[in-house]
GROMACS .gro file of N, CA and C in nm:
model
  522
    1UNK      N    1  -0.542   5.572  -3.384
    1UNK     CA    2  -0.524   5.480  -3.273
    1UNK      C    3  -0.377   5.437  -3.268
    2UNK      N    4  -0.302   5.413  -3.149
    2UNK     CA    5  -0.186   5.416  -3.138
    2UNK      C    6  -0.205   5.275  -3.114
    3UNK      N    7  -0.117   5.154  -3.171
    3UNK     CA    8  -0.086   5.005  -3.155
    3UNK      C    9   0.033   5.015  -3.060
    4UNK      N   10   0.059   4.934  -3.015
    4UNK     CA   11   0.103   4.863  -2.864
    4UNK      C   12   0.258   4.845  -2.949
    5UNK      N   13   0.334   4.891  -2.950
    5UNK     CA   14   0.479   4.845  -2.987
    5UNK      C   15   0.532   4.691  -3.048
    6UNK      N   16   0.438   4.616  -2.920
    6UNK     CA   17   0.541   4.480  -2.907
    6UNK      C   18   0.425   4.387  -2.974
    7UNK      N   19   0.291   4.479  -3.021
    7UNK     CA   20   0.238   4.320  -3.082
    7UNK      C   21   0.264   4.247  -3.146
    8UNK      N   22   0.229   4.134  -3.140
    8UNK     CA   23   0.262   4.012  -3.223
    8UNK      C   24   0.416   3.982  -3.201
    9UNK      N   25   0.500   3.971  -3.106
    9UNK     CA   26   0.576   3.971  -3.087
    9UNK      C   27   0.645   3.859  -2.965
   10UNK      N   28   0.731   3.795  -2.972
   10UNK     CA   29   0.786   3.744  -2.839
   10UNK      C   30   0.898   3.825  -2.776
   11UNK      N   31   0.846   3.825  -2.660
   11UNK     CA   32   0.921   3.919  -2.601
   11UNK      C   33   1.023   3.858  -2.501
   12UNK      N   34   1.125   3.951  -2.504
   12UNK     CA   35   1.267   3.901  -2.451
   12UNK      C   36   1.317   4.032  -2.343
   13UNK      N   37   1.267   4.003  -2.213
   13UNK     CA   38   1.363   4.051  -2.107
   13UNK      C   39   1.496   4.148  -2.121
   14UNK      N   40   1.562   4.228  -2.115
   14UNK     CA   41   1.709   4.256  -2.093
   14UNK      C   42   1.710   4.275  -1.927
   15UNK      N   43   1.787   4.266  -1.963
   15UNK     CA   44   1.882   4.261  -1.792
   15UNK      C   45   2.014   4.385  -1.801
   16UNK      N   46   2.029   4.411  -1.730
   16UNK     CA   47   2.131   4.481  -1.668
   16UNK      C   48   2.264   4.371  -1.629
   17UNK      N   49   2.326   4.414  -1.581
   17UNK     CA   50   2.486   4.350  -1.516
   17UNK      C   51   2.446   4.241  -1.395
   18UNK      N   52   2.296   4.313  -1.298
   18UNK     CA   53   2.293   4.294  -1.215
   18UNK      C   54   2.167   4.202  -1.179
   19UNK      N   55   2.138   4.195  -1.355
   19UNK     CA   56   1.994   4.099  -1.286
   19UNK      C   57   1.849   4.132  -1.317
   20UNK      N   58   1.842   4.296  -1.320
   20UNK     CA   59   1.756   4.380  -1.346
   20UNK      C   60   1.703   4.418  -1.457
   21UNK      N   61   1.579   4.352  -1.474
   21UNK     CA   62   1.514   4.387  -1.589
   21UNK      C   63   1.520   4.576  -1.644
   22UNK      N   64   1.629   4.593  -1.747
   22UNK     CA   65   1.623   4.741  -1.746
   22UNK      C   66   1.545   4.783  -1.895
   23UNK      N   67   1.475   4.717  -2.004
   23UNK     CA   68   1.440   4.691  -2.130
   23UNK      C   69   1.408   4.568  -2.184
   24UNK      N   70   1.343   4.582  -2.297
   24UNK     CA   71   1.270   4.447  -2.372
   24UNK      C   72   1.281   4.433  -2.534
   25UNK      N   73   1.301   4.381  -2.583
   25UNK     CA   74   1.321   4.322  -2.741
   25UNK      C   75   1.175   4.242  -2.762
   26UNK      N   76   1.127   4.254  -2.864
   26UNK     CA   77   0.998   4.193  -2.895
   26UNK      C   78   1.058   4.170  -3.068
   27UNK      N   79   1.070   4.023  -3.063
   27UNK     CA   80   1.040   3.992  -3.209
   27UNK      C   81   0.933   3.923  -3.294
   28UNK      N   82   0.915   3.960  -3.411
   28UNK     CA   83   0.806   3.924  -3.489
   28UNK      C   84   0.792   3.805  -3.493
   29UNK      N   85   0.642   3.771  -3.464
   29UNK     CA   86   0.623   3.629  -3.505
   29UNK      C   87   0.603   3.578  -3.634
   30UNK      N   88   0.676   3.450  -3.664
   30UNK     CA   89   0.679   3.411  -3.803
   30UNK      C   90   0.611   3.428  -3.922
   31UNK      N   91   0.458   3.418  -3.813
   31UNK     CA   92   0.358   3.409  -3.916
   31UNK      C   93   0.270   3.539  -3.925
   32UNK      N   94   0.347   3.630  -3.879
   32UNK     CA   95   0.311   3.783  -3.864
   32UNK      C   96   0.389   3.874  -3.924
   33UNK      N   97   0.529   3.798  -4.005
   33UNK     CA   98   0.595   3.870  -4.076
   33UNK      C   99   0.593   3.890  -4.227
   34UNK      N  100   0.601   4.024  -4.208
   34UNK     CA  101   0.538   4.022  -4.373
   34UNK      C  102   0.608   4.120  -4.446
   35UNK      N  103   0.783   4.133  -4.415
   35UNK     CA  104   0.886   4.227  -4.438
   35UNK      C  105   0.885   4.328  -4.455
   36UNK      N  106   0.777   4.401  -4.456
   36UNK     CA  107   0.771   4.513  -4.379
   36UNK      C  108   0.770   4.584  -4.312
   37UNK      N  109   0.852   4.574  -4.169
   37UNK     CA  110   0.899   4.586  -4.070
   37UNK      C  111   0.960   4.548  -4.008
   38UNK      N  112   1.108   4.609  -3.944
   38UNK     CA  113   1.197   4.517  -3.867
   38UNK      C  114   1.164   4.378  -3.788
   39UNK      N  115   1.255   4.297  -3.825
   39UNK     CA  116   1.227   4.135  -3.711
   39UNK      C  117   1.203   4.171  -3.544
   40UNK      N  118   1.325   4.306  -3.528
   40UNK     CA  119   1.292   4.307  -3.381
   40UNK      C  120   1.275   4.434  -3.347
   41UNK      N  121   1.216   4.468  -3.230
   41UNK     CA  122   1.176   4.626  -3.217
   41UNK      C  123   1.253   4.607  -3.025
   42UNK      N  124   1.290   4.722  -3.002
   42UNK     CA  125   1.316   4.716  -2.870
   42UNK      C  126   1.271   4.791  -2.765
   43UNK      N  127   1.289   4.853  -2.683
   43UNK     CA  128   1.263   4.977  -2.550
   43UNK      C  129   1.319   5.045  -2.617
   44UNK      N  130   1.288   5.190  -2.568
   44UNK     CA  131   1.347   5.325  -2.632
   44UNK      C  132   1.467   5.307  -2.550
   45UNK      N  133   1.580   5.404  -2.596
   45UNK     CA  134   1.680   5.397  -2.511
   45UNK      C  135   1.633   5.541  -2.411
   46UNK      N  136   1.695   5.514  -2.281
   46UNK     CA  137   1.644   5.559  -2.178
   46UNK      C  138   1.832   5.581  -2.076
   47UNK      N  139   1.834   5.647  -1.951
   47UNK     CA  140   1.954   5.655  -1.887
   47UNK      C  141   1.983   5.542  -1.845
   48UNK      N  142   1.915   5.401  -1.844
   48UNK     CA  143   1.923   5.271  -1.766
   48UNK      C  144   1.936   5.172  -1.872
   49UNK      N  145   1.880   5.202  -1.987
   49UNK     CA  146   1.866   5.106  -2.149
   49UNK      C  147   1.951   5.142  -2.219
   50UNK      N  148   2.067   5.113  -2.225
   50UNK     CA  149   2.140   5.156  -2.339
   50UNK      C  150   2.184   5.029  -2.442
   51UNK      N  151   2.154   4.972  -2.560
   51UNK     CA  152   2.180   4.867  -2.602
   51UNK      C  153   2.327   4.844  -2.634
   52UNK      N  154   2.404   4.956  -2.634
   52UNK     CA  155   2.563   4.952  -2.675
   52UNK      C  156   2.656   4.916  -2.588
   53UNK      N  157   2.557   4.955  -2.461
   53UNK     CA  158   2.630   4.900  -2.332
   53UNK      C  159   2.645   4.781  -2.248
   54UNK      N  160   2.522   4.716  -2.301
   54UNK     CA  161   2.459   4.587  -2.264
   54UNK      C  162   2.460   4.449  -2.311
   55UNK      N  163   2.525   4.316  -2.286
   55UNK     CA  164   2.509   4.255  -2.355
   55UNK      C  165   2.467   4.153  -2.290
   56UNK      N  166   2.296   4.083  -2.390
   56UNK     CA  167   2.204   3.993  -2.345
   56UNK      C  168   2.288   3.873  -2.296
   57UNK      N  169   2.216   3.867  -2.147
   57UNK     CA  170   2.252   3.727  -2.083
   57UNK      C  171   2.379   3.757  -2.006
   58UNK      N  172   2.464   3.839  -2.027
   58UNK     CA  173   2.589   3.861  -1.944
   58UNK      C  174   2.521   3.831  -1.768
   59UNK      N  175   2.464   3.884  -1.698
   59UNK     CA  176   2.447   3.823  -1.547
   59UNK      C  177   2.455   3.728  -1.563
   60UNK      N  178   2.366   3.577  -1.655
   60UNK     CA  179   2.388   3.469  -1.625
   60UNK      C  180   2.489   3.400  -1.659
   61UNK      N  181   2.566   3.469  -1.767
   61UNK     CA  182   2.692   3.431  -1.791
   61UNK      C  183   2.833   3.431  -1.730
   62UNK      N  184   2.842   3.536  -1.655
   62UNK     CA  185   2.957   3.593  -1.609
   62UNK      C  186   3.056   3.502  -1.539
   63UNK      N  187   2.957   3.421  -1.462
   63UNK     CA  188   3.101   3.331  -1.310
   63UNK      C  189   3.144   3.202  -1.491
   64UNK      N  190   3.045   3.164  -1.604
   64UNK     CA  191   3.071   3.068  -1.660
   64UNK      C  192   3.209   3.161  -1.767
   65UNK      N  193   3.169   3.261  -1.843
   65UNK     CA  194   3.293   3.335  -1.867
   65UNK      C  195   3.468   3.309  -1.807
   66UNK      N  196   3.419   3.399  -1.679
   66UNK     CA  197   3.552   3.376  -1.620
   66UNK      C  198   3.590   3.196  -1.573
   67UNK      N  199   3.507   3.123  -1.554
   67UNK     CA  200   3.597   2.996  -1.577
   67UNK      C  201   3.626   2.932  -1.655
   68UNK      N  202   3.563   2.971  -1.830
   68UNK     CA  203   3.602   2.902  -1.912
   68UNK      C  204   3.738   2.984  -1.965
   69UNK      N  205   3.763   3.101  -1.927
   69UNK     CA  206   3.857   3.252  -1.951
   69UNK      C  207   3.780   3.241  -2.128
   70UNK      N  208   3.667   3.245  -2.155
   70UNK     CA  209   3.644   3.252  -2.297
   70UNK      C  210   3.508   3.309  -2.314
   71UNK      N  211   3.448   3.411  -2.401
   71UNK     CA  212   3.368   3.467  -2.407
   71UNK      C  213   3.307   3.404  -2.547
   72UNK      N  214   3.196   3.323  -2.571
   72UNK     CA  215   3.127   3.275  -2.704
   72UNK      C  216   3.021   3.395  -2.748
   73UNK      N  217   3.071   3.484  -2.820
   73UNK     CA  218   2.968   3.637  -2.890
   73UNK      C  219   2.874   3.560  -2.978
   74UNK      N  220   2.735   3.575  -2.918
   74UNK     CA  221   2.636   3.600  -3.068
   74UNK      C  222   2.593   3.705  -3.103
   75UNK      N  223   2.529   3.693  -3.186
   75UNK     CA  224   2.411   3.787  -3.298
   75UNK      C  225   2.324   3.853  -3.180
   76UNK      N  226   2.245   3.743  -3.184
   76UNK     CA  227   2.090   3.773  -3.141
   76UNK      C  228   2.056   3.688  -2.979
   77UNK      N  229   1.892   3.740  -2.934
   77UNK     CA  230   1.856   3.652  -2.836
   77UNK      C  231   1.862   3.499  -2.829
   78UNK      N  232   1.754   3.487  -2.946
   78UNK     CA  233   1.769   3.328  -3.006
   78UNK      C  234   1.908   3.253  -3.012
   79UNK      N  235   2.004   3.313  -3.073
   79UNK     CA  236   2.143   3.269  -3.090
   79UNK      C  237   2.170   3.225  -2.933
   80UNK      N  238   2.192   3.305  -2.820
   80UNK     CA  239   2.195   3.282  -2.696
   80UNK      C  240   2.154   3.182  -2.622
   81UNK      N  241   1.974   3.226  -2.658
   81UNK     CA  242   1.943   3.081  -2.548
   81UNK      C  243   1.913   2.984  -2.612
   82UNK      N  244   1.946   2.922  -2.733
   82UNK     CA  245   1.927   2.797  -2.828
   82UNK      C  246   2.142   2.754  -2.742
   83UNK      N  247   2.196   2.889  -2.759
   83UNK     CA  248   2.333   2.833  -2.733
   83UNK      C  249   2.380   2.762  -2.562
   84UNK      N  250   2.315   2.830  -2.462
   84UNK     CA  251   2.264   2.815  -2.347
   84UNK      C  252   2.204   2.663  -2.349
   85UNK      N  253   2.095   2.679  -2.389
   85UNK     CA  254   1.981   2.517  -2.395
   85UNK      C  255   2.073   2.423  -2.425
   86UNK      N  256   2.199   2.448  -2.539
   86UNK     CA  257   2.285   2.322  -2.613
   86UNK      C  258   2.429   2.312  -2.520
   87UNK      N  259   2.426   2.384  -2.384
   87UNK     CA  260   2.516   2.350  -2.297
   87UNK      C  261   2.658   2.443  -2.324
   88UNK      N  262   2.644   2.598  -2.400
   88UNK     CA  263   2.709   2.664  -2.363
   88UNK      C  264   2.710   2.772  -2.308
   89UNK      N  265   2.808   2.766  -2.196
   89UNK     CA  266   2.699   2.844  -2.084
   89UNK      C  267   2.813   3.019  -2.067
   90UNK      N  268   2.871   3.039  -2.174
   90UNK     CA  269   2.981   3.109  -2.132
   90UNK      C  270   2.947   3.203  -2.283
   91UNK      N  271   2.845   3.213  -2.323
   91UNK     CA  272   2.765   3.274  -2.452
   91UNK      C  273   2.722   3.411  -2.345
   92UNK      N  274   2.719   3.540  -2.453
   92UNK     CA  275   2.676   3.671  -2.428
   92UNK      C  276   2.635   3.733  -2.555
   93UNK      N  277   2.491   3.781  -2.641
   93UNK     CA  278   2.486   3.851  -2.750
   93UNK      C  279   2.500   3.989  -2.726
   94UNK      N  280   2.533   4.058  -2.826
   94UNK     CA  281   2.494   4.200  -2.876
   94UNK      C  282   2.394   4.221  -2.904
   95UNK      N  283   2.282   4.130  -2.932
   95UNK     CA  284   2.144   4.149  -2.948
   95UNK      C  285   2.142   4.238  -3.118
   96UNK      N  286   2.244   4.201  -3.181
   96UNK     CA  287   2.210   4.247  -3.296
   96UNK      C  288   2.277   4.409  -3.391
   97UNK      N  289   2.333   4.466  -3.191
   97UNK     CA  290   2.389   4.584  -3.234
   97UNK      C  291   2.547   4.518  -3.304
   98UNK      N  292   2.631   4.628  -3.307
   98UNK     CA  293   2.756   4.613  -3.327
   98UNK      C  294   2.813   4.628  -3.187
   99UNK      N  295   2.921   4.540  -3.213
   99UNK     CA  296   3.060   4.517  -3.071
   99UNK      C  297   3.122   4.670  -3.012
  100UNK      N  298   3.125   4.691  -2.913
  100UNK     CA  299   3.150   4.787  -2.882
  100UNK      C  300   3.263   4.849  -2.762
  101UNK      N  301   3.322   4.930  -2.748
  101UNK     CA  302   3.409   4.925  -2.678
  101UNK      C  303   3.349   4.920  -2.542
  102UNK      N  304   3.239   4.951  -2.504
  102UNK     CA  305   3.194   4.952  -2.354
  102UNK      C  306   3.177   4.763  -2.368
  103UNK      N  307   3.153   4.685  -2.447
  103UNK     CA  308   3.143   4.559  -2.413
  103UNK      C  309   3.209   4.504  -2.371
  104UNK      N  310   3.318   4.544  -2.480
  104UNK     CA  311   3.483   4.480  -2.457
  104UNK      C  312   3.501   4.484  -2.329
  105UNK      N  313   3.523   4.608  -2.250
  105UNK     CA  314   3.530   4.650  -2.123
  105UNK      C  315   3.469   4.569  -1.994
  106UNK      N  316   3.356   4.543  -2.024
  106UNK     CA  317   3.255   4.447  -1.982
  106UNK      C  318   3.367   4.323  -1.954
  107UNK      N  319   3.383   4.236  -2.061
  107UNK     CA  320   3.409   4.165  -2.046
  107UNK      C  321   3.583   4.126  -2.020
  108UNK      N  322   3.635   4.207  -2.079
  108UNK     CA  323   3.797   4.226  -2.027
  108UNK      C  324   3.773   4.223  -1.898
  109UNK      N  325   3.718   4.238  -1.768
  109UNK     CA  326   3.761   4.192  -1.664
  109UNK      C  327   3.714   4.072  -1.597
  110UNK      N  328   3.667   4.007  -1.753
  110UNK     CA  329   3.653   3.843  -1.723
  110UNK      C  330   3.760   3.720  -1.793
  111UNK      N  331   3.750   3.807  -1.900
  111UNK     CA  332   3.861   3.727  -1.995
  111UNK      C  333   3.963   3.794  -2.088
  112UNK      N  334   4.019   3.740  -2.177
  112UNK     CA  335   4.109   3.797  -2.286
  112UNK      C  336   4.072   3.748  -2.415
  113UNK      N  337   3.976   3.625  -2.420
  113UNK     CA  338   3.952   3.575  -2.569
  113UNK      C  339   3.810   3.579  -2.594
  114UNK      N  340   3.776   3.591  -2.704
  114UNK     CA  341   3.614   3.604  -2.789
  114UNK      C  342   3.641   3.503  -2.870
  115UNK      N  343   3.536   3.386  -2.871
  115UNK     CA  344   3.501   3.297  -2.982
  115UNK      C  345   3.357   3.366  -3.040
  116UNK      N  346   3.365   3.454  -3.147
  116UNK     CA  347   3.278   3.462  -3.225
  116UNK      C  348   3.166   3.410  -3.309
  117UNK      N  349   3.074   3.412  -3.342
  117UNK     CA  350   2.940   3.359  -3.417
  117UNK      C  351   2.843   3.409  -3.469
  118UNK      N  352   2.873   3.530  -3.578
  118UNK     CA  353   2.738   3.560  -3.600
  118UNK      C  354   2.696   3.553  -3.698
  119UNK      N  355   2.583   3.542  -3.731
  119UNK     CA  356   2.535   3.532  -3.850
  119UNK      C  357   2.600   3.514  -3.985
  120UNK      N  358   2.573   3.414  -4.077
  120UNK     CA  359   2.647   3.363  -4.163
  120UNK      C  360   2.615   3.470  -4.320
  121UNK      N  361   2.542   3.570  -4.291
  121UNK     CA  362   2.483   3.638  -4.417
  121UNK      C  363   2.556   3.775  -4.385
  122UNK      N  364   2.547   3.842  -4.510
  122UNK     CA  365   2.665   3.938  -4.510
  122UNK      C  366   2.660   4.057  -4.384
  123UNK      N  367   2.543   4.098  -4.352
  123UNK     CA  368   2.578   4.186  -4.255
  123UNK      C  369   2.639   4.117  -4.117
  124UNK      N  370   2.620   3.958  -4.109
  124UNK     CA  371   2.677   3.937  -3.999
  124UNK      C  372   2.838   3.932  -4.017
  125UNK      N  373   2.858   3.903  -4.153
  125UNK     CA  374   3.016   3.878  -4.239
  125UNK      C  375   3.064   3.986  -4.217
  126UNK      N  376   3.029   4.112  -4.193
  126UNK     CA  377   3.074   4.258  -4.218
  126UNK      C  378   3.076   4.261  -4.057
  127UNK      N  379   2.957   4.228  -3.992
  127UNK     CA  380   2.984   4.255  -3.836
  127UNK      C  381   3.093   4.199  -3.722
  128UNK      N  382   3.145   4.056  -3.778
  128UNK     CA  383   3.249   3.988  -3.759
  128UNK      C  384   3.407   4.075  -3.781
  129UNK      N  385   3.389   4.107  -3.928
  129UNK     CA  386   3.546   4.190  -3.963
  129UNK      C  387   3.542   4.277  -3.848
  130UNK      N  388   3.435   4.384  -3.834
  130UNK     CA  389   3.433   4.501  -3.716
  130UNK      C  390   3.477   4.449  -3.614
  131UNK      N  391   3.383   4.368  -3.535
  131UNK     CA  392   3.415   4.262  -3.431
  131UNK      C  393   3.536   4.232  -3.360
  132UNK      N  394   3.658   4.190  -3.500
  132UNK     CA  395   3.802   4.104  -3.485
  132UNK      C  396   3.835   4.222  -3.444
  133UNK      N  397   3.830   4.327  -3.563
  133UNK     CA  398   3.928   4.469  -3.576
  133UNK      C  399   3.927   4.497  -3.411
  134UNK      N  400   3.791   4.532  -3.398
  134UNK     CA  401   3.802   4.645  -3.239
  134UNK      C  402   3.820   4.540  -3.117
  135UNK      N  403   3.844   4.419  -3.138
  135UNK     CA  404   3.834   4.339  -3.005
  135UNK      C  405   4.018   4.295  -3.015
  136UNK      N  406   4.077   4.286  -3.112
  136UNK     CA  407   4.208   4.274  -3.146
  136UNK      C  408   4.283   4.381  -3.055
  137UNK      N  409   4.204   4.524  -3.140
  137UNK     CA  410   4.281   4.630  -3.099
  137UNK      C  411   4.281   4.695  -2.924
  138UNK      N  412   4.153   4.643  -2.877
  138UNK     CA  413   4.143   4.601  -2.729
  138UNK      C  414   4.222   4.486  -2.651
  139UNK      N  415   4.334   4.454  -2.682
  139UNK     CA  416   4.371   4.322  -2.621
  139UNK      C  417   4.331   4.168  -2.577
  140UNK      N  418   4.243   4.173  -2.727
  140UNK     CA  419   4.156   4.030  -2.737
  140UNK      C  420   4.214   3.942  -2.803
  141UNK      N  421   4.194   3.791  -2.775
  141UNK     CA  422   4.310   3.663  -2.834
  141UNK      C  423   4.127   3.664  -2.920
  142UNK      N  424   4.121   3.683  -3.060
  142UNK     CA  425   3.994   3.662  -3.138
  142UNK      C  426   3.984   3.468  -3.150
  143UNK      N  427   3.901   3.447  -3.164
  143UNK     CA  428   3.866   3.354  -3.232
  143UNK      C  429   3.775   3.326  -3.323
  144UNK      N  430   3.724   3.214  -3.455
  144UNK     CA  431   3.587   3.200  -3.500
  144UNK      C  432   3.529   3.036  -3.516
  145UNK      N  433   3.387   3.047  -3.483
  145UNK     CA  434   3.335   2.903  -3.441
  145UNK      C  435   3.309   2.940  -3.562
  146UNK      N  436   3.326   2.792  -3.658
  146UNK     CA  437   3.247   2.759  -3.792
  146UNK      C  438   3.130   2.684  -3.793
  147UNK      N  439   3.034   2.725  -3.864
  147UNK     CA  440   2.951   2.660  -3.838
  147UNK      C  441   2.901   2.575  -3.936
  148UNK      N  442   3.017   2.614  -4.029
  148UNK     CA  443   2.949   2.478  -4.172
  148UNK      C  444   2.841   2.610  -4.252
  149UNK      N  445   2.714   2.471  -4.229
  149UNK     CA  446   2.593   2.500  -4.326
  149UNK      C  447   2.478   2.544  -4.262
  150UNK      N  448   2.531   2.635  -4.149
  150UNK     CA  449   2.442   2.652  -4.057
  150UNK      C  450   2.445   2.775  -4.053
  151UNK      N  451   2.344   2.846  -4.088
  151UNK     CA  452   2.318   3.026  -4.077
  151UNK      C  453   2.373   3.093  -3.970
  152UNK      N  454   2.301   3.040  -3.844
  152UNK     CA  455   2.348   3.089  -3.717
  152UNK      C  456   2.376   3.020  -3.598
  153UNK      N  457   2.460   3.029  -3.460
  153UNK     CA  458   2.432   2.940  -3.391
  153UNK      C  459   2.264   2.861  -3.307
  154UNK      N  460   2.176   2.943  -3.324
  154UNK     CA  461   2.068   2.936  -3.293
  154UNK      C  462   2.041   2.789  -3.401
  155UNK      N  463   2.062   2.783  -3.504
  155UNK     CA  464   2.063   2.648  -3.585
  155UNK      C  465   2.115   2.553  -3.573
  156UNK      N  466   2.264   2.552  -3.519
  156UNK     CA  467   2.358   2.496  -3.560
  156UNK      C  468   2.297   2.384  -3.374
  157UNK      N  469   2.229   2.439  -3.309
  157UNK     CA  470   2.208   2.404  -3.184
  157UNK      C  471   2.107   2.314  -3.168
  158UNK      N  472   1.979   2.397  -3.297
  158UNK     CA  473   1.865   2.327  -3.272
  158UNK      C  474   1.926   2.157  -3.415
  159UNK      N  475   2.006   2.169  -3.461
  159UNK     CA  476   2.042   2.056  -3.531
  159UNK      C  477   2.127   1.953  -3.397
  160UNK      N  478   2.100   1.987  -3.333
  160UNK     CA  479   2.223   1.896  -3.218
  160UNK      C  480   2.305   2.009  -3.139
  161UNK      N  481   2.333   1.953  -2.983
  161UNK     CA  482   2.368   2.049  -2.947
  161UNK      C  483   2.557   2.009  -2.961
  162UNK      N  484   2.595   1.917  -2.983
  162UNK     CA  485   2.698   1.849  -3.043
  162UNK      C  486   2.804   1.947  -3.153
  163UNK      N  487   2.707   1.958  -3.213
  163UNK     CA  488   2.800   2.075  -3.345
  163UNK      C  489   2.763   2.197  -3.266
  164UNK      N  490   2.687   2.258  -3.208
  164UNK     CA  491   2.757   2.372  -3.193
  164UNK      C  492   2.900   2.401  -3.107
  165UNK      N  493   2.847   2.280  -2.979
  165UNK     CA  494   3.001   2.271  -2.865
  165UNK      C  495   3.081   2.224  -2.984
  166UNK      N  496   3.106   2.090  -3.068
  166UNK     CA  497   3.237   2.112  -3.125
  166UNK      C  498   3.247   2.244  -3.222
  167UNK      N  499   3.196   2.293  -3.247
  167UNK     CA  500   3.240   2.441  -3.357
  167UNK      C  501   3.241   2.532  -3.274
  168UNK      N  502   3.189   2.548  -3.123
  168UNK     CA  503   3.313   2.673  -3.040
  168UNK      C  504   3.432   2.585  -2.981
  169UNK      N  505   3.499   2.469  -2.944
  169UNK     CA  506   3.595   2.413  -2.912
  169UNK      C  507   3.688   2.391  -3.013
  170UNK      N  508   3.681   2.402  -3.152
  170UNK     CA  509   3.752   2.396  -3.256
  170UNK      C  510   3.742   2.514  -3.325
  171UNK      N  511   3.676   2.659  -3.240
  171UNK     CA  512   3.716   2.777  -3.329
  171UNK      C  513   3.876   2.776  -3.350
  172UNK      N  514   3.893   2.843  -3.487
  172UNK     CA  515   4.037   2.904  -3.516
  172UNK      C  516   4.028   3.037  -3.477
  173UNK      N  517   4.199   3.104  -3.481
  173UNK     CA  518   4.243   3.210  -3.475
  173UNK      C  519   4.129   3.263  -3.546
  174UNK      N  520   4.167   3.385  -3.551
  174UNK     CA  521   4.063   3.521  -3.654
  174UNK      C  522   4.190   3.557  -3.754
   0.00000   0.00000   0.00000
């Protein structure tokens, strides 16, 4: 018997540039995880789904981007709309992949700077160095939001939405 992909799962929309639901992310529910299987599972990639190309929430982000001229990168979905809900509205994730030059691209014709945030555990530590490197070498002013004692921004939000706006307004250089 073949099981359904996304059970037990909350499922998360992608969008396209334009609005258009083009794929879906389904992550495990808490009490359904039992580490034996990835947290998140997604759509196959397809000519319209490409996750390298895409980054969650960009439609609703875009006019807030170009007026803040500042791009706030997360991790994940959660990271996004916990960052969204806490009043920053100029947030776009990778959904988990790595930064990529089609993103950059993306967003170079909104801005020139990335305030960064991802994950405080080593693969996000390792995904950050990548991050600076290829967004530097693209003509990016880097930045990084600290977040203290806070894993991710998805935390740092649901603790107040206070610390997360001051820890992207007081990111430093990279």
């Amino acid at each position: 018997l073949l099981a359904d992909r996304f059970r037990g799962r909350i499922m998360f929309p992608i969008h396209n540039h334009f609005g258009r639901v083009v794929g879906f992310t389904g992550r495990i529910l808490p009490q359904l995880d039992t580490g034996d299987m990835g947290k998140y599972v997604n759509s196959p990639e397809t000519p319209i789904f490409n996750k390298s190309r895409l980054l969650y929430g960009f439609w609703q982000s875009k006019n807030f981007i170009r007026e803040a001229e500042s791009a706030f990168m997360v991790e994940g979905q959660m990271d996004f709309l916990m960052s969204w809900q806490a009043g920053v509205k100029n947030v776009v994730a990778t959904s988990g992949t790595a930064l990529t030059p089609d993103h950059l691209r993306v967003l170079h014709r909104l801005t020139e700077e990335l305030v960064l945030s991802f994950d405080s555990d080593e693969a996000g530590s390792a995904a950050s160095e990548r991050a600076i490197d290829l967004a530097e070498a693209n003509d990016f002013s880097v930045k990084i939001a600290k977040l203290d004692e806070f894993k991710d921004p998805a935390e740092a939000a649901q603790a107040g939405a206070e610390k997360l706006l001051t820890a992207v307004k007081t990111a430093v250089p990279a």
